[in-house]
Coordinates of C-alpha atoms in Angstrom, one line a residue:
M1 CA 108.3 -28.7 -30.9
P2 CA 111.8 -30.2 -31.6
V3 CA 112.6 -32.3 -34.6
E4 CA 113.6 -35.9 -33.7
I5 CA 115.9 -38.0 -35.9
T6 CA 116.4 -41.7 -35.3
W7 CA 119.1 -43.8 -37.1
W8 CA 118.1 -47.4 -37.6
G9 CA 121.2 -48.4 -39.5
H10 CA 122.5 -48.1 -43.1
A11 CA 120.6 -45.3 -44.8
T12 CA 117.4 -45.9 -42.8
C13 CA 116.4 -42.9 -40.6
A14 CA 113.1 -41.7 -39.1
V15 CA 112.6 -37.9 -39.1
E16 CA 109.7 -36.6 -37.0
D17 CA 108.8 -33.0 -37.8
S18 CA 105.5 -31.1 -37.4
N19 CA 103.7 -34.4 -36.3
V20 CA 104.7 -36.0 -39.6
R21 CA 106.9 -39.1 -39.6
V22 CA 109.3 -39.5 -42.5
L23 CA 111.2 -42.7 -43.2
T24 CA 114.3 -42.9 -45.5
D25 CA 115.4 -45.9 -47.6
P26 CA 113.9 -48.6 -45.2
L27 CA 115.9 -51.7 -44.9
F28 CA 114.6 -54.1 -42.3
T29 CA 116.4 -57.4 -42.9
G30 CA 119.3 -59.3 -41.4
R31 CA 120.6 -60.4 -44.7
L32 CA 120.5 -59.0 -48.3
A33 CA 122.1 -61.2 -50.9
H34 CA 125.8 -61.4 -49.9
L35 CA 125.4 -58.7 -47.2
R36 CA 124.8 -59.5 -43.5
R37 CA 123.8 -57.1 -40.8
R38 CA 126.7 -57.2 -38.4
R39 CA 125.9 -54.3 -36.0
G40 CA 122.6 -53.2 -34.4
A41 CA 119.5 -55.2 -33.7
L42 CA 116.8 -55.3 -36.4
P43 CA 114.5 -52.3 -36.0
P44 CA 111.3 -53.1 -34.1
A45 CA 107.9 -53.2 -35.8
D46 CA 107.2 -49.6 -34.7
A47 CA 110.1 -48.4 -36.9
R48 CA 108.0 -49.2 -40.0
R49 CA 105.4 -46.6 -39.0
A50 CA 105.6 -43.6 -41.4
D51 CA 103.4 -41.0 -43.1
V52 CA 105.8 -40.8 -46.0
V53 CA 108.8 -42.9 -47.2
L54 CA 111.6 -41.5 -49.3
V55 CA 113.5 -43.9 -51.6
S56 CA 116.7 -42.3 -53.0
H57 CA 117.6 -44.8 -55.8
L58 CA 117.0 -48.3 -57.1
H59 CA 119.8 -50.3 -55.6
A60 CA 118.4 -53.1 -53.5
D61 CA 119.9 -51.9 -50.2
H62 CA 117.9 -48.7 -50.7
L63 CA 114.8 -49.8 -52.6
H64 CA 114.1 -53.1 -50.7
L65 CA 110.8 -54.5 -51.8
P66 CA 110.3 -56.9 -48.8
S67 CA 110.8 -54.0 -46.4
L68 CA 108.5 -51.7 -48.4
S69 CA 105.8 -54.5 -48.4
R70 CA 105.7 -54.3 -44.6
L71 CA 104.7 -50.6 -44.5
A72 CA 101.1 -49.8 -43.4
P73 CA 98.4 -49.4 -46.0
G74 CA 98.1 -45.8 -47.2
T75 CA 101.7 -44.9 -46.6
R76 CA 102.9 -42.4 -49.2
L77 CA 106.0 -43.7 -51.1
L78 CA 108.3 -41.3 -53.0
V79 CA 110.5 -43.0 -55.6
P80 CA 112.7 -41.7 -58.5
R81 CA 110.8 -41.1 -61.7
G82 CA 110.7 -44.3 -63.8
A83 CA 111.2 -46.6 -60.8
P84 CA 107.9 -48.6 -61.4
R85 CA 109.1 -49.5 -64.9
A86 CA 112.5 -50.4 -63.8
V87 CA 111.4 -52.4 -60.7
P88 CA 108.1 -54.1 -61.6
G89 CA 107.7 -55.3 -58.1
L90 CA 106.8 -51.8 -57.0
R91 CA 103.6 -52.0 -59.0
R92 CA 102.5 -54.9 -56.8
L93 CA 102.7 -52.8 -53.7
T94 CA 99.1 -51.6 -54.2
H95 CA 98.6 -50.8 -50.5
L96 CA 101.0 -47.9 -50.8
E97 CA 100.4 -44.5 -52.4
L98 CA 103.2 -44.3 -55.0
H99 CA 104.6 -41.0 -56.3
E100 CA 107.4 -40.6 -58.8
M101 CA 109.8 -37.7 -58.2
A102 CA 112.5 -36.0 -60.3
P103 CA 114.9 -33.2 -59.1
G104 CA 113.0 -30.1 -58.4
D105 CA 109.7 -31.8 -57.8
E106 CA 107.9 -31.0 -54.5
T107 CA 105.0 -32.7 -52.7
A108 CA 103.2 -31.7 -49.5
V109 CA 102.7 -34.2 -46.7
G110 CA 100.7 -32.7 -43.8
A111 CA 102.6 -29.7 -42.7
L112 CA 105.8 -30.8 -44.5
V113 CA 107.0 -30.1 -48.0
V114 CA 109.4 -32.7 -49.5
R115 CA 111.6 -31.5 -52.4
A116 CA 113.6 -33.9 -54.5
V117 CA 117.2 -32.8 -55.3
S118 CA 119.9 -34.2 -57.5
A119 CA 122.4 -36.9 -56.4
R120 CA 125.5 -38.1 -58.2
H121 CA 125.1 -41.9 -58.1
D122 CA 124.4 -44.7 -60.5
G123 CA 120.6 -45.0 -60.3
R124 CA 120.2 -48.3 -62.1
R125 CA 118.7 -51.4 -60.6
L126 CA 122.0 -53.3 -60.7
P127 CA 123.2 -55.7 -61.9
V128 CA 120.5 -55.8 -64.5
G129 CA 118.2 -53.3 -66.1
P130 CA 119.1 -50.9 -68.9
R131 CA 116.7 -48.3 -67.8
H132 CA 118.1 -45.3 -65.9
C133 CA 116.3 -43.4 -63.2
P134 CA 117.7 -40.4 -61.4
A135 CA 119.3 -41.0 -58.0
L136 CA 117.8 -38.5 -55.6
G137 CA 118.3 -36.7 -52.4
Y138 CA 115.5 -35.0 -50.5
V139 CA 115.0 -31.8 -48.5
V140 CA 112.2 -32.1 -45.9
T141 CA 110.9 -28.7 -44.8
G142 CA 108.6 -28.2 -41.8
Q143 CA 109.7 -26.6 -38.5
A144 CA 113.2 -27.4 -39.7
R145 CA 114.9 -28.2 -43.0
T146 CA 116.4 -31.7 -43.2
Y147 CA 118.5 -32.9 -46.1
F148 CA 118.7 -36.7 -46.7
A149 CA 121.5 -37.2 -49.3
G150 CA 120.8 -40.8 -50.2
D151 CA 123.9 -42.1 -51.9
T152 CA 125.9 -39.4 -53.7
G153 CA 129.3 -38.2 -54.6
L154 CA 130.3 -34.5 -54.4
F155 CA 129.2 -32.3 -57.2
D156 CA 129.7 -28.6 -57.9
S157 CA 126.1 -27.5 -57.5
M158 CA 125.3 -29.5 -54.4
A159 CA 125.0 -26.5 -52.0
E160 CA 123.0 -24.5 -54.6
E161 CA 120.5 -27.3 -55.3
V162 CA 120.1 -28.3 -51.7
G163 CA 119.9 -24.8 -50.4
P164 CA 120.0 -23.7 -46.7
V165 CA 119.3 -26.6 -44.3
D166 CA 119.4 -27.2 -40.6
T167 CA 120.4 -30.8 -40.5
A168 CA 122.2 -33.0 -43.1
L169 CA 121.9 -36.8 -43.0
L170 CA 125.1 -37.7 -44.9
P171 CA 126.5 -41.1 -46.0
V172 CA 130.0 -41.6 -44.8
G173 CA 130.8 -45.2 -45.8
G174 CA 129.4 -48.2 -47.6
W175 CA 128.8 -51.9 -47.3
G176 CA 132.1 -53.2 -48.6
P177 CA 135.9 -52.6 -48.4
Y178 CA 136.0 -50.2 -51.4
L179 CA 133.9 -47.2 -52.3
G180 CA 133.5 -46.5 -56.0
E181 CA 132.5 -43.3 -57.8
G182 CA 129.3 -41.7 -56.7
H183 CA 129.8 -42.2 -52.9
L184 CA 130.9 -40.1 -50.0
D185 CA 133.5 -41.5 -47.6
A186 CA 134.2 -39.7 -44.3
G187 CA 136.6 -37.2 -45.9
R188 CA 134.3 -36.3 -48.9
A189 CA 131.3 -36.1 -46.5
A190 CA 133.2 -33.6 -44.4
E191 CA 133.9 -31.6 -47.5
A192 CA 130.2 -31.7 -48.4
L193 CA 129.4 -30.5 -44.8
A194 CA 131.6 -27.5 -45.3
R195 CA 129.8 -26.6 -48.5
L196 CA 126.3 -27.2 -47.1
A197 CA 127.0 -25.4 -43.8
P198 CA 124.0 -26.9 -41.8
R199 CA 123.6 -26.4 -38.1
S200 CA 124.0 -30.1 -37.5
A201 CA 124.7 -33.4 -39.2
V202 CA 124.1 -37.1 -38.6
P203 CA 126.4 -39.6 -40.3
V204 CA 124.6 -42.6 -41.9
H205 CA 125.3 -45.5 -44.3
Y206 CA 128.2 -47.2 -42.5
G207 CA 128.8 -49.8 -39.8
T208 CA 125.7 -51.9 -40.4
Y209 CA 126.0 -54.4 -43.4
W210 CA 129.2 -56.1 -44.6
P211 CA 129.8 -58.8 -47.2
I212 CA 129.7 -62.4 -45.8
G213 CA 133.2 -63.8 -45.7
L214 CA 135.0 -60.5 -45.8
D215 CA 135.2 -59.8 -42.1
A216 CA 139.0 -59.6 -42.2
V217 CA 139.2 -57.5 -45.4
R218 CA 139.9 -53.8 -44.5
P219 CA 137.7 -54.0 -41.4
H220 CA 138.4 -50.4 -40.5
E221 CA 136.2 -49.5 -43.5
F222 CA 133.3 -51.0 -41.6
H223 CA 134.1 -49.7 -38.1
A224 CA 135.8 -46.3 -38.5
P225 CA 133.8 -44.0 -40.9
G226 CA 131.5 -42.5 -38.2
E227 CA 134.3 -41.5 -35.9
E228 CA 136.5 -40.4 -38.8
F229 CA 133.7 -38.2 -40.0
V230 CA 133.3 -36.6 -36.6
R231 CA 137.1 -35.8 -36.6
L232 CA 137.3 -34.5 -40.1
A233 CA 134.1 -32.5 -39.7
A234 CA 135.6 -30.7 -36.7
E235 CA 138.4 -29.6 -39.0
C236 CA 136.4 -28.8 -42.2
A237 CA 133.2 -27.4 -40.6
P238 CA 133.9 -26.6 -36.9
E239 CA 130.6 -24.6 -36.6
V240 CA 128.5 -27.7 -37.4
V241 CA 127.4 -30.0 -34.5
V242 CA 127.8 -33.6 -35.5
H243 CA 125.6 -36.2 -33.8
R244 CA 127.1 -39.7 -34.2
L245 CA 124.2 -42.0 -33.3
E246 CA 124.2 -45.6 -32.3
H247 CA 121.8 -47.9 -34.1
G248 CA 118.3 -47.1 -32.8
E249 CA 119.4 -44.0 -31.1
S250 CA 117.6 -40.6 -31.5
V251 CA 118.5 -37.0 -31.2
R252 CA 116.2 -34.0 -30.7
L253 CA 117.2 -30.9 -32.5
G254 CA 116.0 -27.3 -32.1
V255 CA 113.8 -25.8 -34.8
T256 CA 114.5 -22.9 -37.3
S257 CA 114.0 -19.5 -35.7

């Protein structure tokens, strides 16, 4: 049975492996504070169906309480350790099965094993909140091994911590004209791809949300990262097949032999 990956926009993906449906950083809104969804229709109600949801860090475009509140009762929700203290609204989502994760932790979901790995990113619930929680990536192992990077910068032990994977879901942009520390742009994502050496990759976290009123400010940073990643990946990691998906588009991938 092939593994199917659907990109819903920003960092939100569905991964279906071994009859288990995984959802990453769900964000189902047309507007978040000063951000407006500028490309891709809002995901349909069926996109909220999941057996397990992975939250990479506490920023509101990744841990979005209104989107999480729409998940079906009994959905398992994996969050960074300390998240319920830092984001009290999580404790009100009593219809979900909440599990806190730290790098190295594993949990089984049906036939899958989900392992949390490190990420290099500010894990605070900005702009307030002194408590720090680790930003995470996740490796989902079933018939294939899929790495969801969340938000991260490059770090020396990335390939060692993540380990061998078949597919990497890598952020290649952002939601504004400038990317600070702890992010991958298209070039750094291509370098990460060369280090990880998966069979395939899907670029995410670009071309969806953009600050209201900044349409004319460095618009190429909104439109270009996906295609730029495809070009640079071909130079840095020519053996990796890159699938640049449109919003709501899916790809079926072969399984590990």
